[in-house]
Amino acid sequence: MQTLTNSRFTVGKGIKLIDDSGVEYLDGVSGTFNLSLGYNHPHVVRKIQEQVGNLTHMSSSFTEPYVNEVLDHLIEYAPNDIDAGWMRDITGSTANECAAKIAQKYTGASDIISLYLSHHGQTQFATGISGNAFRRKRFPNSSAANAVHVPAPYCYRCPFRSESGECGYQCVEAISDAIEYSSSGSIACMIIEPILGNGGNIVPPPGYFKRIRKLCDEHSMLLIADEVQTGIGRTGMMFASELFDIRPDIITLAKGLGGIGVPTAAVLMQSRLNVLEKHEHSFTSGSNMISVTAAKSTLEVVSEPGFLDAVKRKGLLLGGLLQELALKYPIIGEARGVGLMWGLEIVGDQNEPDTPKTNAIIDRAFTDQHLILRSSRYGFGNVVKVRPSLTTTEDELVEIVDRLDSVLASVH
């Protein structure tokens, strides 16, 4: 497991954390990927400060006019005729639970299909439908009886040992087999991340989502896009669902929706799926005025003319720099990503996953270069993730990669 020193940080500025002795650290991963606009974006800070001075919380019965402003803004960008929403969550975990409830109530079916290596949250149910057994160990209630796990489209380590472009999409065929042989025969939905973030920044191959959509239609399953990590501009589009033409029935959002780390979440859906009663999914802090204000002001920034185009340009720059590192260092098996969401697959001499080396890179980046990075699968994986805030400058991107280059040289 990676281990970082016990620095005491006191100030966040842009993409930098500053400790109590004045030392600055460059944050290359947007906190826990939830600082889409950095630590202190002035517009969001100002709006939140104003809101704190006026009204921080009231019953969700009274917040609907403010919530609807946020949902209307999101729906402007939403694909596939998504035209309704639900905003009674502040975390991605419960937003995904909300989406699952919607699917189960609407279809009358029970099972939920998800991918190996997926990450859909930390609650017991969200852990149960996520694709990592080590997170369920010692917690029997986190094993969901109605969860059906299927192979991920992990082309670099294809579980079927197929060559990219000639694989026949066996990972999709495996889902059909799971429905036929492993499920209860009652499938409500499939939930999928456009990019498997915690699983290793896995980007599915072209054509994958088109086949997933067809499969869902054939089996009358709803398709849920878990955009907790990819949504709100991370890929250069407001929703990665649009970038990859996923055509989901439901989209879940959190993390980046809060802009500067304010917890907030939303569930978007086609209006035919707006079936939940308020008492069926509601939390005390859901749609509180601070969260709603953070979401509204964040969307105002991200939807400014040219903002997402700039993210795309910066993503191309970051991707090019990281791919140059992959050519330079044999310990990088692959650099993969989209927009400002990239990962480096760290490998050993036989191309095997090298988790110790991955964690060493994370640790040395922090101690030697004052660079904050994260690894995949909570330190059990072998991918170094690089996901700076959307407001990161081009010079800061170059600096992040330069510092990472120095770390890789020392580890290599």
Coordinates of C-alpha atoms in Angstrom, one line a residue:
M1 CA 0.0 0.0 0.0
Q2 CA 1.2 3.5 -0.7
T3 CA 2.1 5.6 2.3
L4 CA 2.3 9.3 2.4
T5 CA 3.9 11.4 5.1
N6 CA 1.8 13.2 7.7
S7 CA 2.0 16.7 6.3
R8 CA -0.3 19.2 7.8
F9 CA -1.8 21.2 5.0
T10 CA -3.3 24.6 5.8
V11 CA -4.0 26.3 2.5
G12 CA -5.2 25.3 -0.9
K13 CA -4.6 27.6 -3.9
G14 CA -5.3 26.7 -7.5
I15 CA -4.0 23.2 -7.8
K16 CA -1.5 23.6 -5.0
L17 CA -1.6 22.5 -1.3
I18 CA 0.5 24.4 1.1
D19 CA 1.6 23.0 4.4
D20 CA 2.1 24.8 7.7
S21 CA 5.8 25.4 6.9
G22 CA 5.0 27.1 3.6
V23 CA 6.0 24.2 1.4
E24 CA 3.9 23.9 -1.8
Y25 CA 2.7 20.6 -3.2
L26 CA 1.4 20.3 -6.8
D27 CA -1.8 18.3 -6.8
G28 CA -1.9 16.2 -9.9
V29 CA -5.2 14.4 -9.1
S30 CA -7.7 17.0 -8.1
G31 CA -7.9 15.9 -4.5
T32 CA -9.8 12.7 -4.8
F33 CA -10.9 13.7 -8.3
N34 CA -13.5 16.0 -6.8
L35 CA -11.8 19.4 -7.2
S36 CA -12.8 19.9 -10.8
L37 CA -12.1 23.7 -10.5
G38 CA -9.2 23.4 -8.0
Y39 CA -9.1 24.3 -4.4
N40 CA -10.4 27.9 -4.4
H41 CA -11.9 28.9 -7.7
P42 CA -13.0 32.6 -7.0
H43 CA -16.4 32.4 -8.6
V44 CA -17.5 29.2 -6.7
V45 CA -15.9 30.5 -3.4
R46 CA -17.7 33.8 -3.6
K47 CA -21.1 32.2 -4.3
I48 CA -20.7 29.7 -1.5
Q49 CA -19.6 32.5 0.9
E50 CA -22.7 34.5 0.0
Q51 CA -24.9 31.5 0.5
V52 CA -23.4 30.6 3.9
G53 CA -24.2 34.2 5.0
N54 CA -27.8 33.9 3.9
L55 CA -29.0 30.3 4.3
T56 CA -27.2 27.0 4.6
H57 CA -30.0 24.5 5.0
M58 CA -33.7 24.0 4.8
S59 CA -36.0 21.1 4.2
S60 CA -35.8 19.6 0.7
S61 CA -39.5 20.5 0.4
F62 CA -38.3 24.1 0.1
T63 CA -35.2 23.7 -2.0
E64 CA -36.9 22.5 -5.2
P65 CA -36.7 25.8 -7.1
Y66 CA -33.0 25.9 -6.6
V67 CA -32.5 22.3 -7.3
N68 CA -34.5 22.6 -10.5
E69 CA -32.1 25.4 -11.7
V70 CA -29.2 23.0 -11.4
L71 CA -31.1 20.1 -13.0
D72 CA -32.3 22.3 -15.9
H73 CA -28.7 23.3 -16.6
L74 CA -27.5 19.7 -16.6
I75 CA -30.3 18.5 -18.8
E76 CA -29.3 21.1 -21.4
Y77 CA -26.2 19.0 -22.0
A78 CA -27.6 15.5 -21.3
P79 CA -27.7 13.0 -24.2
N80 CA -30.3 10.4 -25.2
D81 CA -33.5 12.4 -24.3
I82 CA -32.6 12.6 -20.6
D83 CA -34.9 15.2 -19.4
A84 CA -35.5 14.7 -15.6
G85 CA -33.4 14.5 -12.5
W86 CA -33.2 13.8 -8.8
M87 CA -30.9 15.6 -6.4
R88 CA -31.4 14.3 -2.9
D89 CA -27.8 12.9 -2.5
I90 CA -24.5 14.3 -1.7
T91 CA -22.3 11.3 -2.6
G92 CA -21.8 9.2 -5.7
S93 CA -22.4 6.0 -3.6
T94 CA -26.0 6.9 -2.8
A95 CA -26.6 8.4 -6.2
N96 CA -25.7 5.0 -7.7
E97 CA -28.1 3.4 -5.2
C98 CA -30.8 5.8 -6.3
A99 CA -30.2 4.8 -9.9
A100 CA -30.4 1.1 -9.0
K101 CA -33.7 1.7 -7.1
I102 CA -35.1 3.5 -10.1
A103 CA -34.2 0.7 -12.4
Q104 CA -35.6 -2.0 -10.1
K105 CA -38.8 -0.2 -9.5
Y106 CA -39.4 0.7 -13.1
T107 CA -38.6 -2.7 -14.5
G108 CA -39.8 -4.8 -11.7
A109 CA -36.6 -6.9 -12.1
S110 CA -33.9 -7.4 -9.5
D111 CA -30.4 -8.1 -10.8
I112 CA -27.7 -5.5 -11.5
I113 CA -24.9 -6.2 -13.9
S114 CA -21.5 -4.5 -13.3
L115 CA -17.9 -4.9 -14.4
Y116 CA -14.9 -6.5 -12.8
L117 CA -12.6 -3.6 -11.5
S118 CA -15.6 -1.2 -11.3
H119 CA -16.0 1.2 -8.4
H120 CA -19.5 2.5 -7.7
G121 CA -19.2 3.6 -4.1
Q122 CA -18.4 2.9 -0.5
T123 CA -21.8 2.0 1.0
Q124 CA -22.4 -1.7 1.5
F125 CA -24.7 -1.9 -1.4
A126 CA -22.5 0.1 -3.7
T127 CA -19.5 -2.0 -2.6
G128 CA -21.6 -5.1 -3.4
I129 CA -22.1 -4.1 -7.0
S130 CA -18.5 -2.9 -7.4
G131 CA -16.0 -5.2 -9.0
N132 CA -13.3 -5.7 -6.3
A133 CA -13.6 -8.6 -3.8
F134 CA -11.0 -7.2 -1.5
R135 CA -13.4 -4.4 -0.5
R136 CA -16.0 -6.9 0.6
K137 CA -13.7 -9.0 2.7
R138 CA -14.9 -9.3 6.3
F139 CA -18.1 -7.4 5.5
P140 CA -20.7 -10.0 4.7
N141 CA -23.5 -7.5 4.1
S142 CA -21.5 -5.9 1.3
S143 CA -21.9 -8.9 -0.9
A144 CA -25.1 -8.1 -2.9
A145 CA -27.0 -11.3 -3.8
N146 CA -28.4 -9.7 -6.9
A147 CA -25.1 -8.4 -8.3
V148 CA -23.8 -10.0 -11.5
H149 CA -20.2 -9.2 -12.2
V150 CA -18.8 -9.6 -15.7
P151 CA -15.3 -9.1 -17.3
A152 CA -14.2 -5.5 -18.0
P153 CA -13.1 -4.3 -21.4
Y154 CA -9.5 -4.1 -20.3
C155 CA -7.8 -4.4 -23.6
Y156 CA -4.2 -4.1 -22.3
R157 CA -4.8 -7.2 -20.1
C158 CA -7.7 -8.8 -22.1
P159 CA -9.1 -11.6 -20.0
F160 CA -9.6 -13.6 -23.2
R161 CA -6.1 -12.9 -24.5
S162 CA -7.5 -11.4 -27.7
E163 CA -5.7 -8.9 -29.9
S164 CA -7.2 -5.5 -30.0
G165 CA -9.3 -5.0 -33.2
E166 CA -9.7 -8.7 -33.8
C167 CA -11.2 -9.7 -30.5
G168 CA -14.9 -10.1 -31.5
Y169 CA -15.8 -8.3 -28.3
Q170 CA -15.7 -11.4 -26.2
C171 CA -16.2 -9.3 -23.1
V172 CA -19.6 -8.4 -24.4
E173 CA -20.4 -11.9 -25.3
A174 CA -19.5 -12.9 -21.7
I175 CA -22.3 -10.6 -20.5
S176 CA -24.8 -12.5 -22.5
D177 CA -23.5 -15.7 -20.9
A178 CA -23.7 -14.2 -17.5
I179 CA -27.3 -13.2 -18.1
E180 CA -28.1 -16.7 -19.3
Y181 CA -26.2 -18.8 -16.7
S182 CA -25.3 -16.6 -13.7
S183 CA -28.2 -14.3 -13.1
S184 CA -31.6 -14.9 -11.6
G185 CA -33.1 -14.3 -15.0
S186 CA -34.5 -11.0 -13.8
I187 CA -32.2 -8.2 -14.9
A188 CA -33.0 -4.6 -14.0
C189 CA -30.0 -2.8 -15.3
M190 CA -26.3 -2.6 -16.2
I191 CA -24.2 0.1 -14.5
I192 CA -21.0 1.1 -16.1
E193 CA -18.3 3.8 -15.8
P194 CA -17.4 5.4 -19.2
I195 CA -13.8 5.1 -18.0
L196 CA -13.1 2.6 -15.2
G197 CA -11.4 5.1 -12.9
N198 CA -10.4 3.4 -9.7
G199 CA -10.0 0.1 -11.6
G200 CA -7.0 1.5 -13.6
N201 CA -8.2 4.3 -15.9
I202 CA -9.5 1.7 -18.3
V203 CA -10.9 3.2 -21.5
P204 CA -13.2 0.7 -23.3
P205 CA -12.4 0.2 -27.0
P206 CA -14.4 1.8 -29.9
G207 CA -17.6 0.0 -30.6
Y208 CA -17.9 -1.4 -27.0
F209 CA -20.7 0.9 -25.8
K210 CA -22.7 0.4 -29.0
R211 CA -22.8 -3.3 -28.3
I212 CA -23.6 -2.7 -24.7
R213 CA -26.6 -0.5 -25.7
K214 CA -27.8 -3.2 -28.1
L215 CA -27.5 -5.9 -25.4
C216 CA -29.4 -3.8 -22.9
D217 CA -32.2 -3.2 -25.4
E218 CA -32.4 -6.9 -26.3
H219 CA -32.8 -7.9 -22.6
S220 CA -35.0 -4.9 -21.6
M221 CA -32.4 -3.7 -19.2
L222 CA -31.8 0.0 -18.3
L223 CA -28.3 1.3 -18.9
I224 CA -26.8 3.5 -16.1
A225 CA -23.7 5.6 -16.8
D226 CA -21.8 6.1 -13.6
E227 CA -20.3 9.5 -14.4
V228 CA -19.2 10.3 -10.8
Q229 CA -15.6 10.6 -12.0
T230 CA -16.0 11.3 -15.7
G231 CA -18.9 13.9 -15.6
I232 CA -18.8 17.7 -15.6
G233 CA -16.0 18.3 -18.1
R234 CA -13.4 15.8 -17.0
T235 CA -13.1 14.3 -20.6
G236 CA -13.5 17.6 -22.4
M237 CA -17.3 17.1 -22.7
M238 CA -19.9 17.8 -20.0
F239 CA -20.7 14.1 -20.0
A240 CA -18.4 11.3 -21.2
S241 CA -21.6 9.5 -22.2
E242 CA -21.8 12.0 -25.1
L243 CA -18.1 11.5 -26.0
F244 CA -18.4 7.7 -26.2
D245 CA -22.0 7.7 -27.5
I246 CA -23.2 5.5 -24.6
R247 CA -26.8 6.5 -24.9
P248 CA -27.6 5.8 -21.2
D249 CA -31.1 5.8 -19.7
I250 CA -29.7 7.2 -16.4
I251 CA -26.6 9.2 -15.5
T252 CA -25.2 9.6 -12.0
L253 CA -23.0 12.5 -11.0
A254 CA -21.0 13.6 -7.9
K255 CA -17.3 14.5 -7.3
G256 CA -16.6 17.2 -9.9
L257 CA -20.2 18.6 -9.6
G258 CA -19.1 20.4 -6.4
G259 CA -16.3 22.2 -8.1
I260 CA -14.0 22.9 -5.1
G261 CA -14.8 19.7 -3.1
V262 CA -18.3 20.5 -1.8
P263 CA -20.2 17.2 -1.5
T264 CA -23.1 17.1 -4.0
A265 CA -24.6 14.6 -6.3
A266 CA -27.3 14.2 -8.9
V267 CA -29.2 11.5 -10.8
L268 CA -30.4 12.3 -14.4
M269 CA -32.9 10.2 -16.2
Q270 CA -35.4 10.0 -19.0
S271 CA -38.7 11.3 -17.5
R272 CA -40.4 7.9 -18.0
L273 CA -38.0 6.7 -15.2
N274 CA -39.0 9.4 -12.7
V275 CA -40.8 6.8 -10.6
L276 CA -39.4 7.2 -7.0
E277 CA -41.5 8.7 -4.3
K278 CA -39.6 11.2 -2.1
H279 CA -39.7 8.8 0.9
E280 CA -38.1 6.1 -1.1
H281 CA -34.8 7.9 -1.5
S282 CA -33.9 11.0 0.5
F283 CA -31.2 12.1 2.9
T284 CA -31.1 14.9 5.4
S285 CA -28.3 16.8 3.7
G286 CA -29.4 16.0 0.2
S287 CA -30.1 19.2 -1.8
N288 CA -28.8 21.4 1.0
M289 CA -28.2 25.0 -0.1
I290 CA -24.4 24.8 0.1
S291 CA -24.3 21.8 -2.2
V292 CA -26.8 23.2 -4.6
T293 CA -25.0 26.6 -4.8
A294 CA -21.7 24.8 -5.4
A295 CA -23.2 22.8 -8.2
K296 CA -24.9 25.8 -9.8
S297 CA -21.8 28.0 -9.7
T298 CA -19.5 25.1 -10.9
L299 CA -21.8 24.6 -13.9
E300 CA -21.7 28.4 -14.6
V301 CA -17.9 28.1 -14.9
V302 CA -17.7 24.9 -16.9
S303 CA -20.3 26.0 -19.4
E304 CA -18.5 29.3 -20.1
P305 CA -17.7 29.6 -23.9
G306 CA -14.4 28.0 -24.6
F307 CA -14.0 26.3 -21.2
L308 CA -14.5 22.7 -22.4
D309 CA -12.5 23.3 -25.6
A310 CA -9.6 24.4 -23.4
V311 CA -10.0 21.1 -21.4
K312 CA -9.7 19.2 -24.7
R313 CA -6.6 21.0 -25.7
K314 CA -5.0 20.5 -22.3
G315 CA -6.0 16.9 -22.4
L316 CA -4.1 16.5 -25.7
L317 CA -1.1 18.1 -24.2
L318 CA -1.1 16.0 -21.1
G319 CA -1.7 12.8 -23.1
G320 CA 1.1 13.5 -25.5
L321 CA 3.5 14.2 -22.6
L322 CA 2.6 11.0 -20.8
Q323 CA 2.8 8.9 -23.9
E324 CA 6.4 10.3 -24.4
L325 CA 7.1 9.0 -20.9
A326 CA 5.7 5.6 -21.9
L327 CA 8.2 5.5 -24.8
K328 CA 11.0 6.6 -22.5
Y329 CA 10.5 4.1 -19.6
P330 CA 9.9 0.4 -20.0
I331 CA 8.2 0.2 -16.6
I332 CA 5.2 2.0 -18.3
G333 CA 3.3 -0.6 -20.2
E334 CA 0.7 1.9 -21.5
A335 CA -0.4 5.5 -21.1
R336 CA -4.1 5.8 -21.6
G337 CA -6.8 8.3 -21.1
V338 CA -9.0 11.1 -22.4
G339 CA -9.2 14.8 -21.5
L340 CA -7.7 15.3 -18.1
M341 CA -8.2 11.7 -17.0
W342 CA -5.0 9.7 -17.6
G343 CA -3.3 6.6 -16.2
L344 CA 0.1 4.9 -16.5
E345 CA 0.2 1.1 -16.3
I346 CA 3.3 0.2 -14.3
V347 CA 4.8 -3.2 -15.2
G348 CA 7.6 -5.5 -14.3
D349 CA 10.2 -7.2 -16.5
Q350 CA 7.6 -9.7 -17.8
N351 CA 5.0 -7.1 -18.3
E352 CA 3.2 -8.3 -15.1
P353 CA 1.4 -5.7 -12.9
D354 CA 3.9 -4.2 -10.5
T355 CA 2.0 -2.8 -7.6
P356 CA 5.1 -2.2 -5.3
K357 CA 6.7 -0.1 -8.0
T358 CA 3.5 1.8 -8.5
N359 CA 3.2 2.7 -4.8
A360 CA 6.9 3.6 -4.8
I361 CA 6.3 6.1 -7.6
I362 CA 3.4 7.6 -5.6
D363 CA 5.4 7.9 -2.4
R364 CA 8.5 9.3 -4.1
A365 CA 6.5 11.8 -6.1
F366 CA 5.2 13.1 -2.8
T367 CA 8.4 13.1 -0.7
D368 CA 11.0 13.9 -3.4
Q369 CA 9.0 16.1 -5.9
H370 CA 6.1 17.5 -3.8
L371 CA 3.8 16.0 -6.4
I372 CA 0.5 14.4 -5.3
L373 CA -0.6 11.4 -7.4
R374 CA -2.8 8.4 -6.7
S375 CA -2.7 4.8 -7.7
S376 CA -5.5 2.5 -8.7
R377 CA -7.6 0.1 -6.6
Y378 CA -6.7 1.9 -3.3
G379 CA -3.0 1.0 -3.6
F380 CA -3.7 -2.6 -4.7
G381 CA -3.5 -1.7 -8.4
N382 CA -0.6 -0.9 -10.7
V383 CA -1.8 2.3 -12.4
V384 CA -0.5 5.8 -11.6
K385 CA -3.4 8.2 -12.1
V386 CA -2.8 11.7 -13.4
R387 CA -6.0 13.9 -13.2
P388 CA -5.3 17.5 -12.5
S389 CA -8.2 20.0 -12.1
L390 CA -9.8 21.3 -15.2
T391 CA -8.4 24.8 -14.5
T392 CA -4.8 23.6 -14.5
T393 CA -2.7 25.7 -16.8
E394 CA -0.5 24.3 -19.6
D395 CA 2.6 25.3 -17.7
E396 CA 1.4 23.3 -14.7
L397 CA 0.7 20.3 -16.8
V398 CA 4.3 20.4 -18.1
E399 CA 5.5 20.8 -14.5
I400 CA 3.5 17.8 -13.3
V401 CA 5.0 15.6 -16.0
D402 CA 8.5 17.0 -15.5
R403 CA 8.3 16.0 -11.8
L404 CA 6.9 12.6 -12.6
D405 CA 9.7 12.1 -15.1
S406 CA 12.2 12.7 -12.3
V407 CA 10.5 10.2 -10.1
L408 CA 10.3 7.5 -12.9
A409 CA 14.0 8.0 -13.6
S410 CA 14.8 7.3 -9.9
V411 CA 12.5 4.3 -9.7
H412 CA 13.6 2.9 -13.0

